[in-house]
mmCIF file of C-alpha atoms in Angstrom:
data_model
loop_
_atom_site.group_PDB
_atom_site.id
_atom_site.type_symbol
_atom_site.label_atom_id
_atom_site.label_comp_id
_atom_site.label_asym_id
_atom_site.label_seq_id
_atom_site.Cartn_x
_atom_site.Cartn_y
_atom_site.Cartn_z
ATOM 1 C CA MET A 816 -0.143 0.271 0.309
ATOM 2 C CA ASP A 817 1.272 3.635 -0.832
ATOM 3 C CA ALA A 818 2.670 5.720 2.323
ATOM 4 C CA GLU A 819 -0.670 7.620 2.901
ATOM 5 C CA THR A 820 -2.989 4.555 3.162
ATOM 6 C CA GLU A 821 -0.281 2.949 5.232
ATOM 7 C CA LEU A 822 -0.458 5.800 7.675
ATOM 8 C CA LEU A 823 -4.294 5.904 7.914
ATOM 9 C CA VAL A 824 -4.176 1.906 8.321
ATOM 10 C CA ASN A 825 -1.691 2.553 11.353
ATOM 11 C CA LEU A 826 -3.717 5.394 12.757
ATOM 12 C CA LEU A 827 -6.903 3.001 13.251
ATOM 13 C CA THR A 828 -4.746 0.299 14.590
ATOM 14 C CA GLN A 829 -4.005 2.582 17.368
ATOM 15 C CA ALA A 830 -7.376 2.640 18.323
ATOM 16 C CA THR A 831 -7.584 -0.880 19.735
ATOM 17 C CA ALA A 832 -4.118 -0.695 20.477
ATOM 18 C CA ASP A 833 -3.407 -1.002 24.297
ATOM 19 C CA GLY A 834 -7.054 -1.920 25.540
ATOM 20 C CA HIS A 835 -8.153 1.593 24.329
ATOM 21 C CA SER A 836 -11.486 -0.040 23.315
ATOM 22 C CA GLY A 837 -12.430 2.009 20.286
ATOM 23 C CA ARG A 838 -10.877 5.423 21.746
ATOM 24 C CA LEU A 839 -7.645 6.573 20.080
ATOM 25 C CA PRO A 840 -4.769 7.765 22.158
ATOM 26 C CA THR A 841 -4.157 11.544 22.081
ATOM 27 C CA GLU A 842 -3.195 13.506 19.191
ATOM 28 C CA ARG A 843 0.251 13.986 21.019
ATOM 29 C CA GLU A 844 0.591 10.208 21.689
ATOM 30 C CA LEU A 845 -0.801 9.057 18.160
ATOM 31 C CA GLY A 846 1.591 11.649 16.208
ATOM 32 C CA ALA A 847 4.672 10.243 18.220
ATOM 33 C CA ARG A 848 3.690 6.799 17.836
ATOM 34 C CA LEU A 849 3.305 7.478 14.146
ATOM 35 C CA GLY A 850 6.176 9.958 13.807
ATOM 36 C CA VAL A 851 4.028 12.925 12.169
ATOM 37 C CA SER A 852 3.165 16.315 12.912
ATOM 38 C CA ARG A 853 -0.276 17.146 14.753
ATOM 39 C CA GLY A 854 -1.114 19.266 11.669
ATOM 40 C CA ALA A 855 -0.328 16.014 9.467
ATOM 41 C CA LEU A 856 -2.117 14.047 11.685
ATOM 42 C CA ARG A 857 -5.267 16.534 12.078
ATOM 43 C CA GLU A 858 -5.617 16.316 7.914
ATOM 44 C CA ARG A 859 -5.502 12.342 8.296
ATOM 45 C CA LEU A 860 -8.257 12.377 11.232
ATOM 46 C CA ALA A 861 -10.107 14.728 9.087
ATOM 47 C CA THR A 862 -10.071 12.213 6.284
ATOM 48 C CA LEU A 863 -11.068 9.350 8.293
ATOM 49 C CA GLU A 864 -13.911 11.575 9.752
ATOM 50 C CA ALA A 865 -15.374 12.045 6.132
ATOM 51 C CA MET A 866 -15.281 8.280 5.716
ATOM 52 C CA GLY A 867 -17.134 7.600 8.574
ATOM 53 C CA MET A 868 -14.118 5.895 10.187
ATOM 54 C CA VAL A 869 -13.664 7.640 12.980
ATOM 55 C CA ARG A 870 -15.909 10.337 15.349
ATOM 56 C CA ARG A 871 -14.375 13.355 17.349
ATOM 57 C CA ARG A 872 -16.323 14.430 20.247
ATOM 58 C CA GLN A 873 -15.526 18.068 21.645
ATOM 59 C CA GLY A 874 -13.675 17.391 25.087
ATOM 60 C CA SER A 875 -13.697 13.635 25.085
ATOM 61 C CA GLY A 876 -11.606 12.474 22.462
ATOM 62 C CA THR A 877 -11.335 10.402 19.111
ATOM 63 C CA TYR A 878 -13.462 7.300 18.490
ATOM 64 C CA LEU A 879 -13.447 4.620 16.279
ATOM 65 C CA GLU A 880 -16.530 4.145 14.426
ATOM 66 C CA ALA A 881 -18.215 1.393 12.185
ATOM 67 C CA PRO A 882 -17.761 2.309 8.419
ATOM 68 C CA ASP A 883 -20.368 4.333 6.871
ATOM 69 C CA PRO A 884 -21.940 3.019 4.023
ATOM 70 C CA ALA A 885 -22.886 7.049 2.860
ATOM 71 C CA PHE A 886 -18.772 7.634 1.674
ATOM 72 C CA ALA A 887 -19.592 4.394 -0.370
ATOM 73 C CA ARG A 888 -22.942 6.449 -1.884
ATOM 74 C CA LEU A 889 -21.087 9.760 -1.872
ATOM 75 C CA TYR A 890 -18.068 8.023 -4.299
ATOM 76 C CA PHE A 891 -20.498 6.476 -6.723
ATOM 77 C CA ASN A 892 -22.492 9.668 -7.035
ATOM 78 C CA LEU A 893 -19.870 11.780 -7.579
ATOM 79 C CA ALA A 894 -18.378 9.528 -9.833
ATOM 80 C CA VAL A 895 -21.323 9.453 -11.976
ATOM 81 C CA ARG A 896 -21.939 13.399 -11.736
ATOM 82 C CA PHE A 897 -18.341 13.965 -13.097
ATOM 83 C CA GLY A 898 -18.283 11.783 -15.521
ATOM 84 C CA GLN A 899 -15.623 8.947 -14.295
ATOM 85 C CA ILE A 900 -18.354 6.320 -14.002
ATOM 86 C CA SER A 901 -21.001 5.828 -16.434
ATOM 87 C CA THR A 902 -24.922 4.640 -15.140
ATOM 88 C CA ALA A 903 -24.728 1.907 -17.580
ATOM 89 C CA GLU A 904 -20.891 0.688 -16.156
ATOM 90 C CA LEU A 905 -22.917 1.015 -12.501
ATOM 91 C CA GLU A 906 -26.012 -1.134 -13.764
ATOM 92 C CA ARG A 907 -23.493 -3.821 -15.199
ATOM 93 C CA ALA A 908 -21.007 -3.707 -11.964
ATOM 94 C CA ARG A 909 -24.796 -4.186 -9.795
ATOM 95 C CA GLU A 910 -25.639 -7.282 -11.895
ATOM 96 C CA MET A 911 -22.630 -8.951 -11.917
ATOM 97 C CA LEU A 912 -22.479 -8.421 -7.651
ATOM 98 C CA GLU A 913 -25.925 -9.880 -7.627
ATOM 99 C CA THR A 914 -25.212 -12.785 -9.815
ATOM 100 C CA ALA A 915 -22.783 -13.757 -7.206
ATOM 101 C CA VAL A 916 -24.817 -13.147 -4.265
ATOM 102 C CA VAL A 917 -27.581 -14.914 -4.855
ATOM 103 C CA ARG A 918 -25.408 -18.292 -4.961
ATOM 104 C CA SER A 919 -24.458 -17.549 -1.243
ATOM 105 C CA ALA A 920 -27.756 -16.337 -0.676
ATOM 106 C CA ALA A 921 -29.478 -19.829 -1.939
ATOM 107 C CA GLU A 922 -26.674 -21.785 0.250
ATOM 108 C CA ARG A 923 -27.522 -20.181 3.428
ATOM 109 C CA ALA A 924 -31.053 -18.819 3.431
ATOM 110 C CA THR A 925 -33.194 -19.991 6.062
ATOM 111 C CA THR A 926 -37.245 -20.105 6.051
ATOM 112 C CA GLU A 927 -37.163 -16.914 7.880
ATOM 113 C CA ASP A 928 -35.342 -15.442 4.902
ATOM 114 C CA VAL A 929 -37.501 -16.770 2.385
ATOM 115 C CA GLY A 930 -40.345 -15.526 4.174
ATOM 116 C CA ARG A 931 -39.122 -12.115 4.464
ATOM 117 C CA LEU A 932 -37.894 -11.797 0.891
ATOM 118 C CA ARG A 933 -42.185 -12.877 -0.458
ATOM 119 C CA ALA A 934 -43.398 -10.541 1.867
ATOM 120 C CA GLN A 935 -41.380 -7.800 -0.291
ATOM 121 C CA ILE A 936 -42.583 -9.475 -3.447
ATOM 122 C CA ASP A 937 -46.488 -9.078 -1.989
ATOM 123 C CA GLU A 938 -45.533 -5.751 -1.194
ATOM 124 C CA MET A 939 -44.203 -5.149 -5.066
ATOM 125 C CA TYR A 940 -47.864 -6.455 -5.829
ATOM 126 C CA ALA A 941 -49.347 -4.525 -3.771
ATOM 127 C CA ALA A 942 -47.735 -1.520 -5.165
ATOM 128 C CA SER A 943 -48.607 -2.304 -8.906
ATOM 129 C CA SER A 944 -52.576 -2.694 -7.931
ATOM 130 C CA ALA A 945 -52.389 0.800 -6.377
ATOM 131 C CA ASP A 946 -49.876 2.300 -9.522
ATOM 132 C CA ASP A 947 -47.758 3.398 -6.421
ATOM 133 C CA VAL A 948 -44.220 3.689 -8.253
ATOM 134 C CA GLU A 949 -42.679 4.879 -4.857
ATOM 135 C CA ARG A 950 -44.019 2.228 -2.807
ATOM 136 C CA GLY A 951 -42.979 -0.152 -5.272
ATOM 137 C CA ASP A 952 -39.407 1.115 -5.616
ATOM 138 C CA SER A 953 -39.053 0.618 -2.063
ATOM 139 C CA ALA A 954 -40.228 -2.990 -1.716
ATOM 140 C CA ASP A 955 -37.835 -3.487 -4.779
ATOM 141 C CA TYR A 956 -35.020 -2.172 -3.660
ATOM 142 C CA GLU A 957 -35.680 -4.119 0.137
ATOM 143 C CA PHE A 958 -35.986 -7.269 -1.604
ATOM 144 C CA HIS A 959 -32.707 -6.688 -3.302
ATOM 145 C CA ARG A 960 -30.862 -5.424 0.279
ATOM 146 C CA LEU A 961 -32.002 -8.696 1.641
ATOM 147 C CA LEU A 962 -30.516 -10.979 -0.855
ATOM 148 C CA TYR A 963 -27.312 -9.511 0.223
ATOM 149 C CA ARG A 964 -28.000 -9.575 4.066
ATOM 150 C CA ILE A 965 -28.293 -13.169 3.737
ATOM 151 C CA ALA A 966 -25.466 -13.331 1.941
ATOM 152 C CA ASP A 967 -23.526 -11.851 4.532
ATOM 153 C CA ASN A 968 -20.870 -10.556 2.957
ATOM 154 C CA PRO A 969 -19.992 -7.001 4.226
ATOM 155 C CA VAL A 970 -17.619 -6.028 1.469
ATOM 156 C CA LEU A 971 -20.399 -6.886 -1.688
ATOM 157 C CA ASP A 972 -23.054 -5.030 1.194
ATOM 158 C CA LEU A 973 -21.013 -1.789 1.235
ATOM 159 C CA LEU A 974 -20.484 -2.038 -2.570
ATOM 160 C CA THR A 975 -24.060 -2.411 -3.278
ATOM 161 C CA ASP A 976 -25.202 0.093 -1.234
ATOM 162 C CA GLY A 977 -23.148 2.684 -3.125
ATOM 163 C CA LEU A 978 -24.154 1.337 -6.585
ATOM 164 C CA SER A 979 -27.936 1.073 -5.620
ATOM 165 C CA ALA A 980 -27.914 5.009 -3.958
ATOM 166 C CA ALA A 981 -26.204 6.033 -7.365
ATOM 167 C CA LEU A 982 -28.730 4.533 -9.309
ATOM 168 C CA ARG A 983 -31.816 5.365 -7.563
ATOM 169 C CA GLY A 984 -33.364 7.803 -9.670
ATOM 170 C CA LEU A 985 -32.958 6.095 -12.774
ATOM 171 C CA LEU A 986 -34.323 2.849 -11.688
ATOM 172 C CA HIS A 987 -37.289 5.067 -10.409
ATOM 173 C CA ASP A 988 -37.465 6.128 -13.875
ATOM 174 C CA ARG A 989 -37.248 2.417 -15.357
ATOM 175 C CA ARG A 990 -39.889 1.134 -13.003
ATOM 176 C CA ARG A 991 -42.343 3.497 -14.049
ATOM 177 C CA SER A 992 -41.481 3.090 -17.819
ATOM 178 C CA ALA A 993 -41.502 -0.523 -17.500
ATOM 179 C CA TRP A 994 -45.054 -0.418 -15.653
ATOM 180 C CA GLU A 995 -46.417 1.832 -18.530
ATOM 181 C CA ALA A 996 -44.986 -0.596 -21.129
ATOM 182 C CA GLU A 997 -46.654 -3.380 -19.528
ATOM 183 C CA ASP A 998 -49.977 -1.378 -19.047
ATOM 184 C CA LEU A 999 -50.226 -0.672 -22.772
ATOM 185 C CA LYS A 1000 -49.327 -4.212 -23.616
ATOM 186 C CA ALA A 1001 -51.777 -5.639 -21.343
ATOM 187 C CA GLY A 1002 -54.993 -2.854 -22.125
ATOM 188 C CA GLY A 1003 -55.055 -1.582 -18.491
ATOM 189 C CA THR A 1004 -53.179 -2.253 -15.318
ATOM 190 C CA PRO A 1005 -52.012 -5.751 -14.829
ATOM 191 C CA ARG A 1006 -53.102 -7.766 -11.610
ATOM 192 C CA ARG A 1007 -49.532 -8.849 -11.537
ATOM 193 C CA ARG A 1008 -46.691 -7.351 -13.623
ATOM 194 C CA VAL A 1009 -44.087 -9.227 -15.005
ATOM 195 C CA THR A 1010 -41.241 -6.898 -13.398
ATOM 196 C CA ASP A 1011 -42.757 -7.983 -10.015
ATOM 197 C CA ALA A 1012 -43.307 -11.762 -10.726
ATOM 198 C CA VAL A 1013 -39.782 -12.001 -12.073
ATOM 199 C CA HIS A 1014 -38.520 -12.072 -8.737
ATOM 200 C CA GLU A 1015 -40.656 -15.280 -7.504
ATOM 201 C CA GLU A 1016 -38.278 -17.117 -9.759
ATOM 202 C CA ILE A 1017 -35.624 -15.839 -7.515
ATOM 203 C CA ALA A 1018 -37.434 -16.361 -4.125
ATOM 204 C CA ASP A 1019 -38.300 -20.103 -5.401
ATOM 205 C CA ALA A 1020 -34.929 -20.722 -6.202
ATOM 206 C CA ILE A 1021 -33.405 -19.220 -2.866
ATOM 207 C CA ALA A 1022 -36.229 -21.275 -0.717
ATOM 208 C CA ALA A 1023 -34.893 -24.533 -2.693
ATOM 209 C CA ASN A 1024 -31.266 -23.801 -1.673
ATOM 210 C CA ASP A 1025 -30.304 -24.214 -5.280
ATOM 211 C CA PRO A 1026 -27.315 -21.847 -6.345
ATOM 212 C CA GLU A 1027 -27.398 -22.925 -9.824
ATOM 213 C CA ALA A 1028 -31.306 -21.890 -10.298
ATOM 214 C CA ALA A 1029 -30.944 -19.013 -8.310
ATOM 215 C CA THR A 1030 -28.340 -17.824 -10.548
ATOM 216 C CA LEU A 1031 -30.371 -18.606 -13.518
ATOM 217 C CA ALA A 1032 -33.285 -16.761 -12.347
ATOM 218 C CA VAL A 1033 -31.485 -13.050 -11.088
ATOM 219 C CA LYS A 1034 -30.027 -13.384 -14.860
ATOM 220 C CA HIS A 1035 -33.535 -13.646 -15.886
ATOM 221 C CA HIS A 1036 -34.759 -11.009 -13.805
ATOM 222 C CA TYR A 1037 -32.024 -8.568 -15.464
ATOM 223 C CA GLU A 1038 -32.690 -9.838 -19.231
ATOM 224 C CA VAL A 1039 -36.837 -9.333 -18.233
ATOM 225 C CA TRP A 1040 -36.395 -5.503 -17.448
ATOM 226 C CA ARG A 1041 -34.309 -4.601 -20.173
ATOM 227 C CA GLN A 1042 -37.014 -6.250 -22.587
ATOM 228 C CA ILE A 1043 -39.501 -4.416 -21.099
ATOM 229 C CA THR A 1044 -37.973 -1.378 -20.750
ATOM 230 C CA GLY A 1045 -36.201 -1.227 -24.616
ATOM 231 C CA LYS A 1046 -32.700 -1.380 -22.818
ATOM 232 C CA THR A 1047 -30.045 -3.423 -24.072
ATOM 233 C CA SER A 1048 -27.276 -5.245 -22.177
ATOM 234 C CA ASP A 1049 -23.716 -4.183 -22.382
#
């Protein structure tokens, strides 16, 4: 790792050294241990605070925090805004991640996990019947978030949180256009839209603890959305 990264890692390591239990030593102690000036140390602490890794309390000290996914959300949002990453690339990355995640979810899922997934599918159907896009978005988002929770990998969880946040507006518009396309084809509002029903294939495969079927189901899910919205795969 580069010198800057190594310094940040060493700084965080001090948070649990010598029985500090999450509270970092004083700036003077840290500066002496790491061989840096207090000014340089404060710059690094500010970086870590912006990342959600530490929290400074006036008059109390600096404390180690669990990583905040807000940093990942900010990174991906800015990367898209400044043209460093396209939304098409984000969508493709999300699909690739989820293809791997459902395999793990199928191996680990409990009956209770499957029940939670099916509850979100029911919520999608209810949202469709009420023509409530916001409600449908929330149920869809929670369904996919549950997949990551079942897979139980914090690295993937952090990545998808950032990706999904950056894509949220696009996915909202995509849901509305998908609903309109389905309604037009059906000659009215269908009781169960295909874009909702396709989630049942994923839940069924996970309920059967079948990783191969889960992989095929999530690929079909994305293909259905592309077909209905007229988007092609990259």
